[in-house]
Amino acid sequence: MPLLINQQIVEDNWITLSPERLEETAELPQGDLIVPFTYFLENQAVLDAHEGQVGVQVNGDDNLAELYRLHQAFPLVAVEFPVLRDGRGFSIAMQLVRQKFQGQLRAVGDVAHDRLGYMERCGFNAFQIPEERFSQEDLAVFNEISVHYQGAAEDPRPLFRR
């Protein structure tokens, strides 16, 4: 699955553990892990003993107040877009940016070409695009629109105040 970070295709060095895989696994694999946020909350002691970095994956159904309280502890937060019509991930990203989250903010799930630019404006700097949807044209989408009237994560001022 292609991963774009700062508009470049890179190799993904993180291991994403789904709830199903965590149930099947007796021990955590070595390396940097992305675990569901609910798993993190229930197994913090186990994850504190892990030698690699630990990031979390959240969606709109998770306890976001707890995420916003703990976000500085994570080097990576993956925000899930379960379906196209679910835009809560945009709000989660903007809230993390407003709270000065400095790590990698990764969009996962239903990530599509037509939303990459909007996701970047909300503060995402990494995009995990499903293999069947990815094309080289995705790399050019970030520069398709050169003027934005609304503010964004990097500059919240609307155009008339710049």
C-alpha positions as CSV (number, residue, x, y, z in Angstrom):
1,M,0.0,0.0,0.0
2,P,1.7,3.2,-1.1
3,L,2.6,5.7,1.6
4,L,3.1,9.4,0.8
5,I,4.9,11.5,3.3
6,N,5.4,15.2,2.5
7,Q,4.3,14.5,-1.0
8,Q,6.9,11.8,-1.7
9,I,6.5,8.0,-1.9
10,V,8.3,6.4,0.9
11,E,8.7,3.0,2.5
12,D,6.5,2.3,5.5
13,N,8.6,1.3,8.4
14,W,5.6,1.0,10.8
15,I,3.7,-2.2,11.5
16,T,0.0,-1.7,11.8
17,L,-1.7,-4.1,14.1
18,S,-5.5,-4.5,13.6
19,P,-7.7,-5.7,16.5
20,E,-7.9,-9.1,14.8
21,R,-4.2,-9.5,14.5
22,L,-3.7,-8.4,18.2
23,E,-6.1,-11.1,19.3
24,E,-4.2,-13.7,17.3
25,T,-0.7,-12.5,18.5
26,A,0.7,-13.7,21.8
27,E,3.6,-11.3,21.6
28,L,4.0,-7.9,20.0
29,P,6.3,-7.9,16.9
30,Q,9.6,-6.0,17.1
31,G,9.7,-2.6,15.5
32,D,7.6,0.5,15.4
33,L,3.9,-0.3,15.9
34,I,0.6,1.4,15.2
35,V,-2.1,0.0,17.4
36,P,-5.8,0.9,17.8
37,F,-6.2,3.7,20.4
38,T,-8.6,1.5,22.4
39,Y,-5.9,-1.2,22.6
40,F,-3.4,1.4,23.7
41,L,-5.7,2.6,26.5
42,E,-6.2,-0.9,27.8
43,N,-2.6,-2.1,27.5
44,Q,-0.4,0.9,28.3
45,A,1.9,-1.1,30.6
46,V,2.6,-3.7,27.9
47,L,3.3,-1.0,25.3
48,D,5.5,1.0,27.6
49,A,7.8,-2.1,27.8
50,H,7.9,-2.4,24.0
51,E,11.3,-1.4,22.6
52,G,10.1,0.3,19.4
53,Q,8.0,3.4,19.0
54,V,4.2,3.2,19.4
55,G,1.7,5.2,17.4
56,V,-2.0,4.9,17.6
57,Q,-4.9,4.7,15.0
58,V,-8.1,6.5,15.8
59,N,-11.4,7.0,14.2
60,G,-14.4,9.2,15.1
61,D,-15.9,6.6,17.4
62,D,-12.9,6.6,19.8
63,N,-12.6,8.6,23.0
64,L,-11.1,11.7,21.4
65,A,-10.9,13.7,24.6
66,E,-8.4,11.1,25.9
67,L,-6.6,11.3,22.6
68,Y,-6.3,15.1,22.8
69,R,-5.0,14.7,26.4
70,L,-2.3,12.2,25.5
71,H,-1.4,13.2,21.9
72,Q,2.1,14.5,22.7
73,A,3.1,11.0,23.8
74,F,2.8,9.6,20.3
75,P,5.2,10.0,17.4
76,L,2.4,9.1,15.0
77,V,-1.4,9.3,15.0
78,A,-3.1,7.5,12.1
79,V,-6.7,8.9,11.5
80,E,-9.0,6.4,9.9
81,F,-11.5,7.4,7.2
82,P,-13.8,4.3,7.2
83,V,-15.9,5.5,4.3
84,L,-16.0,8.5,1.9
85,R,-18.9,10.1,3.6
86,D,-17.3,10.1,7.1
87,G,-15.5,13.4,7.4
88,R,-14.8,13.3,11.1
89,G,-11.1,12.6,10.4
90,F,-10.7,16.1,9.1
91,S,-11.9,17.5,12.4
92,I,-9.7,15.2,14.4
93,A,-6.7,16.3,12.4
94,M,-7.5,20.0,12.8
95,Q,-8.0,19.6,16.5
96,L,-4.6,17.9,16.9
97,V,-2.9,20.6,14.9
98,R,-4.5,23.3,17.0
99,Q,-3.1,21.5,20.1
100,K,0.4,21.6,18.5
101,F,0.7,18.0,17.7
102,Q,4.2,17.7,16.2
103,G,4.4,14.0,15.0
104,Q,3.3,12.3,11.9
105,L,-0.4,12.7,11.1
106,R,-1.3,9.9,8.8
107,A,-4.6,9.5,6.9
108,V,-5.6,5.8,6.4
109,G,-8.7,4.0,5.2
110,D,-10.8,5.5,2.4
111,V,-8.1,7.9,1.2
112,A,-8.8,9.1,-2.3
113,H,-7.2,11.3,-4.9
114,D,-9.8,14.0,-4.7
115,R,-9.4,14.5,-0.9
116,L,-5.6,14.6,-0.6
117,G,-5.3,18.3,-0.9
118,Y,-8.0,19.0,1.7
119,M,-6.5,16.5,4.0
120,E,-3.1,18.2,3.7
121,R,-4.8,21.6,4.5
122,C,-6.2,20.0,7.7
123,G,-2.6,19.1,8.8
124,F,-2.1,15.6,7.4
125,N,1.5,15.0,6.3
126,A,1.2,11.3,5.5
127,F,-1.3,9.4,3.4
128,Q,-1.7,5.7,3.1
129,I,-3.5,5.2,-0.2
130,P,-5.1,1.8,-1.1
131,E,-3.1,0.1,-3.9
132,E,-6.1,0.0,-6.3
133,R,-6.6,3.7,-6.0
134,F,-3.0,5.0,-6.2
135,S,-1.6,6.5,-9.4
136,Q,1.4,8.7,-10.1
137,E,-1.1,11.5,-10.7
138,D,-1.8,11.6,-6.9
139,L,1.6,13.3,-6.4
140,A,0.4,16.3,-8.5
141,V,-2.9,16.8,-6.7
142,F,-1.3,18.9,-3.9
143,N,-0.6,21.7,-6.3
144,E,-3.8,21.7,-8.3
145,I,-5.4,24.6,-6.5
146,S,-3.1,27.6,-5.9
147,V,-5.4,30.0,-4.1
148,H,-7.6,29.1,-1.1
149,Y,-10.1,31.5,0.4
150,Q,-10.3,29.6,3.7
151,G,-7.6,29.3,6.3
152,A,-5.7,26.0,6.8
153,A,-3.6,24.2,9.3
154,E,-0.4,26.0,8.3
155,D,-2.1,29.4,8.1
156,P,-5.5,29.8,9.7
157,R,-6.2,33.2,8.3
158,P,-8.7,33.6,5.5
159,L,-7.4,35.0,2.2
160,F,-8.7,38.6,3.0
161,R,-6.5,38.7,6.1
162,R,-3.3,37.6,4.5
